[in-house]
CSV table of C-alpha atoms and ligand atoms in Angstrom, one decimal:
chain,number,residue,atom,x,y,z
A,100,UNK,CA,97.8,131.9,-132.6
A,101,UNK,CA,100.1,132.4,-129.9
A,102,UNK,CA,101.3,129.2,-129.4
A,103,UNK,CA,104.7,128.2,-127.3
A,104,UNK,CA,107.3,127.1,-129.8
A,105,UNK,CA,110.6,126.4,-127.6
A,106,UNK,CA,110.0,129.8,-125.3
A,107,UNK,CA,108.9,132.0,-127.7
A,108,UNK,CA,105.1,133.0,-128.7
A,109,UNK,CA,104.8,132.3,-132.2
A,110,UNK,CA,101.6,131.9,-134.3
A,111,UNK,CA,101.5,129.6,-137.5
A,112,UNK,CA,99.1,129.8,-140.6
A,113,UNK,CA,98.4,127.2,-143.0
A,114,UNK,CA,96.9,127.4,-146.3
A,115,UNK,CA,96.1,124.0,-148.2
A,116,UNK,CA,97.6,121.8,-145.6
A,117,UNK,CA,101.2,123.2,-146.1
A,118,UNK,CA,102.7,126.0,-143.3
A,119,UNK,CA,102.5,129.2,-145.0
A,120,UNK,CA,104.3,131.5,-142.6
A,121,UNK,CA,105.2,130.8,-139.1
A,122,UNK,CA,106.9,133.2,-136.1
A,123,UNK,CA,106.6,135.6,-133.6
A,124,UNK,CA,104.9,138.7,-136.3
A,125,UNK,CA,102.0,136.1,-137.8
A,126,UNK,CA,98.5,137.6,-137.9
A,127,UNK,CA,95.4,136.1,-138.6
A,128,UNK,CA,94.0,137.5,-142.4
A,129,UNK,CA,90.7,137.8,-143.0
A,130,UNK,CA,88.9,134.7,-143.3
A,131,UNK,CA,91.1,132.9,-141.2
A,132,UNK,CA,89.7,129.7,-138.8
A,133,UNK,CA,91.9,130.6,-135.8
A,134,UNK,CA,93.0,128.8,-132.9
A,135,UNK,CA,93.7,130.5,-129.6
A,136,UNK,CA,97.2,128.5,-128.7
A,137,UNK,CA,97.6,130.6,-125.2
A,138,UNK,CA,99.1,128.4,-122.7
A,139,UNK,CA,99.4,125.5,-125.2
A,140,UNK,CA,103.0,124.3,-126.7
A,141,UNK,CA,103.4,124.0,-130.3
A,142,UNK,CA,105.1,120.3,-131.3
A,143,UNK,CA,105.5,118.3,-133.9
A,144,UNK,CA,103.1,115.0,-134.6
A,145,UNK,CA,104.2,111.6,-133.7
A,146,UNK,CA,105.0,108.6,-136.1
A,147,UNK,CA,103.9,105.4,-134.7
A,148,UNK,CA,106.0,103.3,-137.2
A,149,UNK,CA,104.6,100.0,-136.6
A,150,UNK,CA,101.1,99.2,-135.9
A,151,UNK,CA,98.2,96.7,-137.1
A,152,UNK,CA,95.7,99.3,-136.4
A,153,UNK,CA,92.0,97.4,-136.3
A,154,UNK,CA,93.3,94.5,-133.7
A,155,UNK,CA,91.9,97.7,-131.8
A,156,UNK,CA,89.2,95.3,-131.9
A,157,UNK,CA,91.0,92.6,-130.1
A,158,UNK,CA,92.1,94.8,-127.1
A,159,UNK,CA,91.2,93.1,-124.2
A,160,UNK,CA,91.0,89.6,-125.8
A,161,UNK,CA,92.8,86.8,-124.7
A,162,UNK,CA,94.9,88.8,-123.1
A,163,UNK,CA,98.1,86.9,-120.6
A,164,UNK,CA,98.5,84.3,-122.9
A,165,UNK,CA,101.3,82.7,-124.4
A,166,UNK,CA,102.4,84.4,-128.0
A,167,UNK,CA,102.0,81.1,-130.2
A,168,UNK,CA,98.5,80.2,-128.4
A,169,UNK,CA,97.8,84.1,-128.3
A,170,UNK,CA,97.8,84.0,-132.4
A,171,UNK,CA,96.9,80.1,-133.4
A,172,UNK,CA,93.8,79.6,-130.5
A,173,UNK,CA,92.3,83.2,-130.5
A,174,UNK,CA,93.3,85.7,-132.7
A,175,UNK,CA,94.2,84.1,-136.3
A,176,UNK,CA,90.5,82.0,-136.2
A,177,UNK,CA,89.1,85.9,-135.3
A,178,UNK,CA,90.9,87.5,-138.2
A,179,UNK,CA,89.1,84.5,-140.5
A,180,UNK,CA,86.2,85.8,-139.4
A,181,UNK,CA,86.7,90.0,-140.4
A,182,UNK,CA,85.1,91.5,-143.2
A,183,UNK,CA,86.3,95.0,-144.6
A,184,UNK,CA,83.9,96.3,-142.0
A,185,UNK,CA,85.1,95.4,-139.6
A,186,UNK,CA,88.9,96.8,-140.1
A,187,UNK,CA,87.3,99.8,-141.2
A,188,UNK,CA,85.7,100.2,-137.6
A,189,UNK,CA,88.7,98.6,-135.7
A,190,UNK,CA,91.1,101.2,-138.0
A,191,UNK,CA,88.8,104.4,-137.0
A,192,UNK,CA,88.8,103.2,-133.7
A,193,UNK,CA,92.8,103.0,-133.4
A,194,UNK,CA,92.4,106.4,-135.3
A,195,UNK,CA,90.8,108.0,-132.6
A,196,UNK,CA,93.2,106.8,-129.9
A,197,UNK,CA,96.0,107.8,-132.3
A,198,UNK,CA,94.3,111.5,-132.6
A,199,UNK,CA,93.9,112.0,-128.6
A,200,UNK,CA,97.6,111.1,-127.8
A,201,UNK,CA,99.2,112.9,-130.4
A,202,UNK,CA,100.1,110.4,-133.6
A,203,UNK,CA,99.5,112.2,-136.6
A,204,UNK,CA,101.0,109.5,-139.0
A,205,UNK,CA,101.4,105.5,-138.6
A,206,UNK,CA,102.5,102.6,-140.6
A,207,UNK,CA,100.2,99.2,-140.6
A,208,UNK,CA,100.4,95.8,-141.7
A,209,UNK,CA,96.8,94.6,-142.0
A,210,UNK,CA,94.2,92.6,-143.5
A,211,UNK,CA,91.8,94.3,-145.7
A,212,UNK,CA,94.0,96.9,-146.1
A,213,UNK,CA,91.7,99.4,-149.0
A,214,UNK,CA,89.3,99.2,-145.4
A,215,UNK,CA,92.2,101.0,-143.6
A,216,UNK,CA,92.8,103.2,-146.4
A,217,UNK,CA,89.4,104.2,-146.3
A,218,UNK,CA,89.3,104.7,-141.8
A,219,UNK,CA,92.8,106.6,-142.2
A,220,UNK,CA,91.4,109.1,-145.1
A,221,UNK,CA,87.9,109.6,-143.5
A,222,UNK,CA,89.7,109.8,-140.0
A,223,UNK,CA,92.1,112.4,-141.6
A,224,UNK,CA,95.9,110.9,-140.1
A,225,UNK,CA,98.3,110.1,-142.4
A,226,UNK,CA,99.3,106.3,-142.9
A,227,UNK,CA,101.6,104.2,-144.9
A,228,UNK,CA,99.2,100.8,-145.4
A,229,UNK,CA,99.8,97.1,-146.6
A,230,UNK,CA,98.6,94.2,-146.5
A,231,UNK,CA,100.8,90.8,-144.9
A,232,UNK,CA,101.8,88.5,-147.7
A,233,UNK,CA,102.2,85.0,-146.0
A,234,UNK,CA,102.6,82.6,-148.7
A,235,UNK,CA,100.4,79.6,-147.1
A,236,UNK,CA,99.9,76.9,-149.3
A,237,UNK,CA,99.7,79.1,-152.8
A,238,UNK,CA,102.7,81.4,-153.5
A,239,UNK,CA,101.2,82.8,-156.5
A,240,UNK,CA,97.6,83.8,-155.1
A,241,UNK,CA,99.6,85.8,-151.9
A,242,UNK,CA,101.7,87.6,-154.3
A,243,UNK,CA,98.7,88.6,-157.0
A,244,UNK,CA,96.9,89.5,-153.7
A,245,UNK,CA,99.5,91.9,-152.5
A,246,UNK,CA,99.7,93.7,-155.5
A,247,UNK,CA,96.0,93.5,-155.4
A,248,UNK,CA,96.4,95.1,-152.6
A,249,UNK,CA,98.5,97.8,-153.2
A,250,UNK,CA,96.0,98.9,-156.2
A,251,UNK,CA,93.0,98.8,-154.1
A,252,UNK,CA,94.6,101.0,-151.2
A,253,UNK,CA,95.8,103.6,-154.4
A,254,UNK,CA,93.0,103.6,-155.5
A,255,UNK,CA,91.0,104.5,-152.4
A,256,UNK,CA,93.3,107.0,-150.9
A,257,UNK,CA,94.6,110.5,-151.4
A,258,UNK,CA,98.4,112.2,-150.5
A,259,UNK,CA,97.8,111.5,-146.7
A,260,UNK,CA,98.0,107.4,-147.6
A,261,UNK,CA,100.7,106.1,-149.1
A,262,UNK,CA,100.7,102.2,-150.1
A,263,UNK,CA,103.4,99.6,-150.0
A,264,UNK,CA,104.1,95.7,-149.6
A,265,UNK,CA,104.5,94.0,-146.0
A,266,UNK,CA,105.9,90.4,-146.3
A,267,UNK,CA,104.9,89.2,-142.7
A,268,UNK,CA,108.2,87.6,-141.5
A,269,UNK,CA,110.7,85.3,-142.6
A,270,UNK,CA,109.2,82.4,-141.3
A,271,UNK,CA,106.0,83.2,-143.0
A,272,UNK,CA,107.2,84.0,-146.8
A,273,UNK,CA,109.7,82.1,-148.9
A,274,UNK,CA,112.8,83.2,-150.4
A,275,UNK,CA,111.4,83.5,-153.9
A,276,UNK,CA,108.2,85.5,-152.1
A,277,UNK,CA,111.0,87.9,-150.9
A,278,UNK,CA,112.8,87.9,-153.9
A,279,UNK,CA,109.6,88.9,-155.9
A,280,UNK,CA,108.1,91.7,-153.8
A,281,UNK,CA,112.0,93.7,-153.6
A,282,UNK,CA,111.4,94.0,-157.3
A,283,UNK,CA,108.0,94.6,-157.1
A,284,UNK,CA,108.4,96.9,-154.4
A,285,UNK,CA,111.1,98.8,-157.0
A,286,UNK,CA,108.9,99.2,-159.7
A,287,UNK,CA,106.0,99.8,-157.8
A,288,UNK,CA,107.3,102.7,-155.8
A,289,UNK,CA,106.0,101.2,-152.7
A,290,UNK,CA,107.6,100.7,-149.4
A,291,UNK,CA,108.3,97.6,-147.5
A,292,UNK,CA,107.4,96.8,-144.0
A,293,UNK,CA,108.1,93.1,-142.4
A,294,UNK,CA,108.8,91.7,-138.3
A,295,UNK,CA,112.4,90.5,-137.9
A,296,UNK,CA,114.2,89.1,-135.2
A,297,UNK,CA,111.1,89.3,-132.7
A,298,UNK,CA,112.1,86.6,-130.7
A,299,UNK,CA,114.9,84.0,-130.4
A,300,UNK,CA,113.8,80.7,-132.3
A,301,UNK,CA,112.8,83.0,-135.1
A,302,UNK,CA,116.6,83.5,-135.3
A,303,UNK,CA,117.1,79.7,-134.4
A,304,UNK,CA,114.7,78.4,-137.1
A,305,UNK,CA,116.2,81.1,-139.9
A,306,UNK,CA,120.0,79.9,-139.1
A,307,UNK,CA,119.0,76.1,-139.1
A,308,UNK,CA,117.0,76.5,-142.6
A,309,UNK,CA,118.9,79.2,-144.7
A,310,UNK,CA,122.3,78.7,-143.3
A,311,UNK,CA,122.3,82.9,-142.3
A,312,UNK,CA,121.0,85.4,-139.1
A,313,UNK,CA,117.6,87.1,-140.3
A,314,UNK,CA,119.0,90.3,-141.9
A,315,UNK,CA,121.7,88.4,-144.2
A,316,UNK,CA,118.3,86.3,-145.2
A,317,UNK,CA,116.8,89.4,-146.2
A,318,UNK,CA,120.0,90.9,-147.9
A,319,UNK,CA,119.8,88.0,-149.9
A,320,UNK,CA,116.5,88.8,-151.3
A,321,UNK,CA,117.9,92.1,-152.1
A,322,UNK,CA,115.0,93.6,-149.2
A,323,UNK,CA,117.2,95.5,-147.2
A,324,UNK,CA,117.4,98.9,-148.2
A,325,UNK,CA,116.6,102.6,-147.6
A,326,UNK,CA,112.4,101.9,-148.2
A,327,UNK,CA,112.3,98.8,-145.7
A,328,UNK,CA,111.4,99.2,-142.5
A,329,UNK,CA,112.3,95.5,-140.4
A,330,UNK,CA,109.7,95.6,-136.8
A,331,UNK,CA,111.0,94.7,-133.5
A,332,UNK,CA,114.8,93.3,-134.5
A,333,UNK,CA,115.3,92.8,-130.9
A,334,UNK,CA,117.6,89.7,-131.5
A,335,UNK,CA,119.9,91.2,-134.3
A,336,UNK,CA,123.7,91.1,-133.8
A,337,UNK,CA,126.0,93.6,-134.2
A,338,UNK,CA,127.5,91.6,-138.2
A,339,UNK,CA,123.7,92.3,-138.6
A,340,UNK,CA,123.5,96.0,-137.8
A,341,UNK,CA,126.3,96.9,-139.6
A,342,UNK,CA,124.4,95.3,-142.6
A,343,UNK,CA,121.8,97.2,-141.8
A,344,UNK,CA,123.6,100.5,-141.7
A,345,UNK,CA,125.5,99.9,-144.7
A,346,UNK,CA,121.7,99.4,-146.3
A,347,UNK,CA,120.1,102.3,-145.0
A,348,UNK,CA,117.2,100.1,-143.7
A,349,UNK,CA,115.2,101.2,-140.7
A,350,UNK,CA,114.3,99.3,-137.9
A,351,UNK,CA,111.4,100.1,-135.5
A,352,UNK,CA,111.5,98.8,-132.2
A,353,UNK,CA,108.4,97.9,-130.4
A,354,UNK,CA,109.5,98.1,-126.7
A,355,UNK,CA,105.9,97.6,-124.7
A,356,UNK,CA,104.5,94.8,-127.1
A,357,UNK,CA,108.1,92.6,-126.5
A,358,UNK,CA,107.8,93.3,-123.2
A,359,UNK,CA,104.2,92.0,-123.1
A,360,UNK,CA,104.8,89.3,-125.0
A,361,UNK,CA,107.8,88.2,-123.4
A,362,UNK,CA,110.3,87.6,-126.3
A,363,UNK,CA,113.3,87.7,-123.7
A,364,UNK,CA,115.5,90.4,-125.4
A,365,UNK,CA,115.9,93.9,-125.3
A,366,UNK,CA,116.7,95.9,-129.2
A,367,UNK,CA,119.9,96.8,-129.1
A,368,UNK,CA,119.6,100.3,-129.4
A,369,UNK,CA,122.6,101.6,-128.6
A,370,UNK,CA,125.0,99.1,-130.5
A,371,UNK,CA,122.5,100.5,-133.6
A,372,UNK,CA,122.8,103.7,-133.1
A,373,UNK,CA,126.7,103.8,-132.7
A,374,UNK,CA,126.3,102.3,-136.2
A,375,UNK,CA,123.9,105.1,-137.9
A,376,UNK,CA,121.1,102.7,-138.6
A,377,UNK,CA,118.0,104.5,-139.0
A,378,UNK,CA,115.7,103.8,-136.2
A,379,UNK,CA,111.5,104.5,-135.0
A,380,UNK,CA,109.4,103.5,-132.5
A,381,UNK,CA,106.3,101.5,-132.6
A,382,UNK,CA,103.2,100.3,-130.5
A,383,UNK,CA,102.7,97.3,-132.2
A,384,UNK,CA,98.8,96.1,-132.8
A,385,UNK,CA,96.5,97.2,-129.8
A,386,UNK,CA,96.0,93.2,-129.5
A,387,UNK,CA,99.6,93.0,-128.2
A,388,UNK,CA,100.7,96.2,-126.4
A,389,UNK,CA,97.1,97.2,-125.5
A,390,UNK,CA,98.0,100.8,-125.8
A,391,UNK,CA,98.4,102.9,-129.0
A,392,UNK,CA,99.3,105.9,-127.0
A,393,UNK,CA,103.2,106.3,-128.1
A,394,UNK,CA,104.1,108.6,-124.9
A,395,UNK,CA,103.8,105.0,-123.0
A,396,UNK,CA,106.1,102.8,-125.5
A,397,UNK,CA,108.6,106.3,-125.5
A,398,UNK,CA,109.0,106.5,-121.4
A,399,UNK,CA,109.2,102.3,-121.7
A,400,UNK,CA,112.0,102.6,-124.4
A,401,UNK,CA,114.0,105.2,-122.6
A,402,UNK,CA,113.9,103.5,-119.0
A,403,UNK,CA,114.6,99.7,-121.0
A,404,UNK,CA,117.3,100.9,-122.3
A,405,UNK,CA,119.4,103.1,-119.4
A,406,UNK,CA,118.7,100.4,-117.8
A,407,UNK,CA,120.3,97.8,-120.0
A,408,UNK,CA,123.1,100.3,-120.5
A,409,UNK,CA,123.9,101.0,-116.2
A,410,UNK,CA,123.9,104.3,-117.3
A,411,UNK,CA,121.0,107.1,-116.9
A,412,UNK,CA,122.7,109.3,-119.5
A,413,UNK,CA,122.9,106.7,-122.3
A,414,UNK,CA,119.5,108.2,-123.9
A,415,UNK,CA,117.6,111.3,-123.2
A,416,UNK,CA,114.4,112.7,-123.4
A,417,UNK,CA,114.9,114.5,-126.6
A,418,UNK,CA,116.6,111.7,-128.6
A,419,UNK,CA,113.4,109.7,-127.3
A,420,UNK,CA,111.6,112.5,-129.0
A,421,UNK,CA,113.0,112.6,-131.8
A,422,UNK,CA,113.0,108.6,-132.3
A,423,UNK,CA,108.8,109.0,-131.6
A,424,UNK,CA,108.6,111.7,-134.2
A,425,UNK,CA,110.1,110.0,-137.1
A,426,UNK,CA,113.3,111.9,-136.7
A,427,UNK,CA,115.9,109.4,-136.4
A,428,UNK,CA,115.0,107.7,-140.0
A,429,UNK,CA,114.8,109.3,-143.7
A,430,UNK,CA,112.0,107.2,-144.1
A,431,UNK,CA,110.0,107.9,-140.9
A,432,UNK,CA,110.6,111.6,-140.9
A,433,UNK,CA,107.5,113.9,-140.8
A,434,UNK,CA,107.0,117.2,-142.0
A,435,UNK,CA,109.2,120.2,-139.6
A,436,UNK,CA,107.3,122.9,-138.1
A,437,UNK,CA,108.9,125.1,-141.0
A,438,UNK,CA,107.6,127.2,-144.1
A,439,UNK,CA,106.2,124.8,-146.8
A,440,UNK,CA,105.8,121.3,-144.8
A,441,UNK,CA,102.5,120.0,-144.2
A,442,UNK,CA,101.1,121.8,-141.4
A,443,UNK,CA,101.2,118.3,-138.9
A,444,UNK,CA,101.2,119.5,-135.2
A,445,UNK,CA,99.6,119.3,-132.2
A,446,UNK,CA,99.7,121.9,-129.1
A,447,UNK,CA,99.8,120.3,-125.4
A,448,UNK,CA,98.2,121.7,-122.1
A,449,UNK,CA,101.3,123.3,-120.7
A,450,UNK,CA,99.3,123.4,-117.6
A,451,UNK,CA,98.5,120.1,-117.0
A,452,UNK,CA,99.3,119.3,-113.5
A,453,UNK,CA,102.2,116.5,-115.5
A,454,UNK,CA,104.0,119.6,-117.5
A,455,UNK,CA,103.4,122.5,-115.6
A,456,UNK,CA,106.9,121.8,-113.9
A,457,UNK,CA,110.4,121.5,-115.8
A,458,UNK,CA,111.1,120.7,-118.8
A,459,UNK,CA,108.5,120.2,-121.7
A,460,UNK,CA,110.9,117.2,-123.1
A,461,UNK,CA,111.2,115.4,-120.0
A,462,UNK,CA,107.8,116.2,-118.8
A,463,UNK,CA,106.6,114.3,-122.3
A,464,UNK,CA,108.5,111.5,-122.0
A,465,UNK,CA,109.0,110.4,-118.2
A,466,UNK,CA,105.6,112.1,-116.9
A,467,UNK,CA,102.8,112.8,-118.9
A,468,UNK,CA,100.5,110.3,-120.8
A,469,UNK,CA,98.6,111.3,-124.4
A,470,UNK,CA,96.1,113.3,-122.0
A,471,UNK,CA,98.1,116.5,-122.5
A,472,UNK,CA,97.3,117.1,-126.1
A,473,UNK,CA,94.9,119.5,-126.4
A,474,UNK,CA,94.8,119.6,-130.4
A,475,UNK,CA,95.9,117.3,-133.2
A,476,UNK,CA,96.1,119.2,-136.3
A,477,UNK,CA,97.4,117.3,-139.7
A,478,UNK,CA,97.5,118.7,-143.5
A,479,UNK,CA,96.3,121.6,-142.0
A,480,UNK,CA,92.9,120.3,-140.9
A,481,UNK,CA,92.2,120.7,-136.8
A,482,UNK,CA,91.5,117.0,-136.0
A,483,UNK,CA,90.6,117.2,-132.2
A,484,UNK,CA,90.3,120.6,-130.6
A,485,UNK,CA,90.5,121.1,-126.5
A,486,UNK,CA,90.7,117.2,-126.4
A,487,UNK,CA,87.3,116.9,-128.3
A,488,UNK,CA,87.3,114.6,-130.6
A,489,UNK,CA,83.7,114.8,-132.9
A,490,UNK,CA,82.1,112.1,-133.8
A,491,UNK,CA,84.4,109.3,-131.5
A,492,UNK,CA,80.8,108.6,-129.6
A,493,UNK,CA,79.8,106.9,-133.0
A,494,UNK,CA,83.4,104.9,-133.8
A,495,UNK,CA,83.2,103.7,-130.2
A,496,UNK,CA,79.8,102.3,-130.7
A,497,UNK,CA,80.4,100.7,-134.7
A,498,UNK,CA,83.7,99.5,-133.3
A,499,UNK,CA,81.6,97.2,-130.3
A,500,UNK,CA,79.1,95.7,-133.0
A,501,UNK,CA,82.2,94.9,-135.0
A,502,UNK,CA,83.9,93.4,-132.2
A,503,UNK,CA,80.1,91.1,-131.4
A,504,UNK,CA,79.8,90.0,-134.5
A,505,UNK,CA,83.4,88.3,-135.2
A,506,UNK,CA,82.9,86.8,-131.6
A,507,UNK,CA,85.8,88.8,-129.9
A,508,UNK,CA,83.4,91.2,-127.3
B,806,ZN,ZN1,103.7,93.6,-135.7
């Protein structure tokens, strides 16, 4: 009730996780759980459209390293060691970081992935969830896993999870692997989410062994279209964009893990965009960013790319917005704060000392951090009230053992 929606006090009521009525004239009927919204803004949720969620568990682990002995010394002989526990603790975990700054839906690319599907559903976020194919030494096992996979996370989750296919990377899955999960990925309904162009010998190594950049390679395997979404494409060129477009592919960048990881390049946002390609914003895993707290990757994508660009103008704070809430991609786009979309929203603390100034755009994206959200509200259900979250005493505590016993804490 009497929330602040662009200057106006409006109040908005939801029945079964969809926004019944919303506006100036809402009252509360009887029966009603209400919220007292005074001196809180009503916003929509952010999409966090690449994450792997649990390497919340990793955070803090081998940290400053370089990327190859980052993954081959410490963190792919950890992941040997994880059992559906412990994604389930490291996904509730990244759940409750992902409720206190404001994401309401993610996509993730993770081991174990019915575990996620379980952490997402009891944490109550929406998620889009597969599991990496890498084909290793037997093609056939990865692909029967995936689909696996996919039945498993189905099967364990309700309309806030949604299941799809996640081919690792080009360097990682063959042609035919490709080939086979587009049409599996067609019949199946399910979406598809794989890195590409992270860094520059992935481009090197994809040129010298297919004869093509990265996109053309997955044009060829008839992946590149309106339900993929390609990770970081920081090294794509502008023959490869236009591919992209034509497609209707998204592509996520992932400004704070590149930058931590030190791929060299920047995503070349604005060569995209002058193209319409369909574009989000994403953390990356916990492991490699260390933060899951979108605000940060938002101001770091804004100031990256003015920079780049010489000019302050090239991007603002509300096209940063709109790229963090899913806005600038049919794929990534959440629900509106309209009559009959799920009721996904959070309010912020208009008085916090980081917003009580300006404007509440700017304020989000060059000054405050995922402190200011007061509430985080999705399908209608109030998942942290007054920056409470219940119960995050408990997923802190699961989250440590999990992170003792596969050797990581
Ligand atoms: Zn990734």
């Amino acid at each position: 009730m009497d929330a602040t929606l662009e200057g106006e006090l409006v109040s908005l009521r939801s029945e079964e996780g969809s926004i019944t009525e919303i506006g100036p004239e809402v009252t509360a009927a009887e029966g009603d759980e209400t919220i007292d919204a005074s001196g809180l803004a009503l916003v929509p949720g952010f999409v966090n459209a690449h994450t792997h969620a649990a390497m919340a568990l990793f955070r803090g682990f081998a940290d400053d390293l370089p990327l190859t002995t980052w993954l081959e010394d410490h963190i792919w002989p950890a992941e040997a060691r994880l059992e559906p526990k412990h994604v389930y603790w490291g996904t509730r975990l990244a759940c409750a970081e992902m409720i206190r700054t404001g994401t309401t839906a993610f996509w993730d690319m993770y081991w174990h992935p019915e575990a996620v599907a379980r952490a997402v559903e009891d944490a109550g976020l929406r998620a889009v969830v597969a599991a990496p194919l890498i084909d290793g030494s037997d093609a056939a096992k990865a692909r029967a896993d995936a689909d696996e996979a996919l039945d498993l996370v189905r099967e364990s989750a309700s309309g806030r999870v949604r299941a799809g296919y996640a081919p690792h990377a080009l360097y990682t899955v063959s042609l035919d692997s490709l080939r086979w999960v587009a049409e599996r990925a067609e019949e199946r309904e399910g979406t598809v989410q794989i890195h590409l162009s992270e860094t520059q010998k992935e481009v090197e190594d994809c040129v010298a062994a297919h004869g093509v950049r990265p996109a053309f390679h997955l044009d060829r395997a008839g992946l590149l279209g309106p339900n993929t979404i390609v990770a970081h494409g920081v090294w794509l060129d502008e023959a490869e964009l236009e591919l992209i477009a034509e497609r209707g592919a998204t592509v996520v960048t992932n400004p704070v893990a590149n930058l931590k990881l030190a791929v060299g390049g920047l995503f070349p946002y604005f060569a995209a965009r002058e193209r319409g390609v369909g574009m989000g914003i994403g953390t990356d895993g916990p492991g490699s960013n260390n933060s899951l707290d979108l605000l940060s990757d938002l101001k770091t994508f804004a100031l990256l790319q003015k920079n780049a660009a010489f000019d302050a103008a090239a991007v603002d704070a509300s096209e940063t917005l709109q790229l963090g809430r899913g806005e600038a991609s049919e794929l990534l786009r959440g629900p509106a704060l309209a009559v009959g979309d799920a009721a996904d929203f959070l309010l912020v603390r208009m008085s916090a000392p980081e917003l009580a100034m300006g404007e509440l755009d700017a304020g989000l994206v060059y000054a405050a951090s995922g402190s200011v959200i007061d509430t985080t509200v999705v399908a209608g259900r109030t998942l942290m009230r007054g920056g409470e979250l219940e119960g995050v005493g408990e997923v802190v505590a699961k989250a440590q053992e999990c992170a003792l016993e596969i050797g990581v804490a």
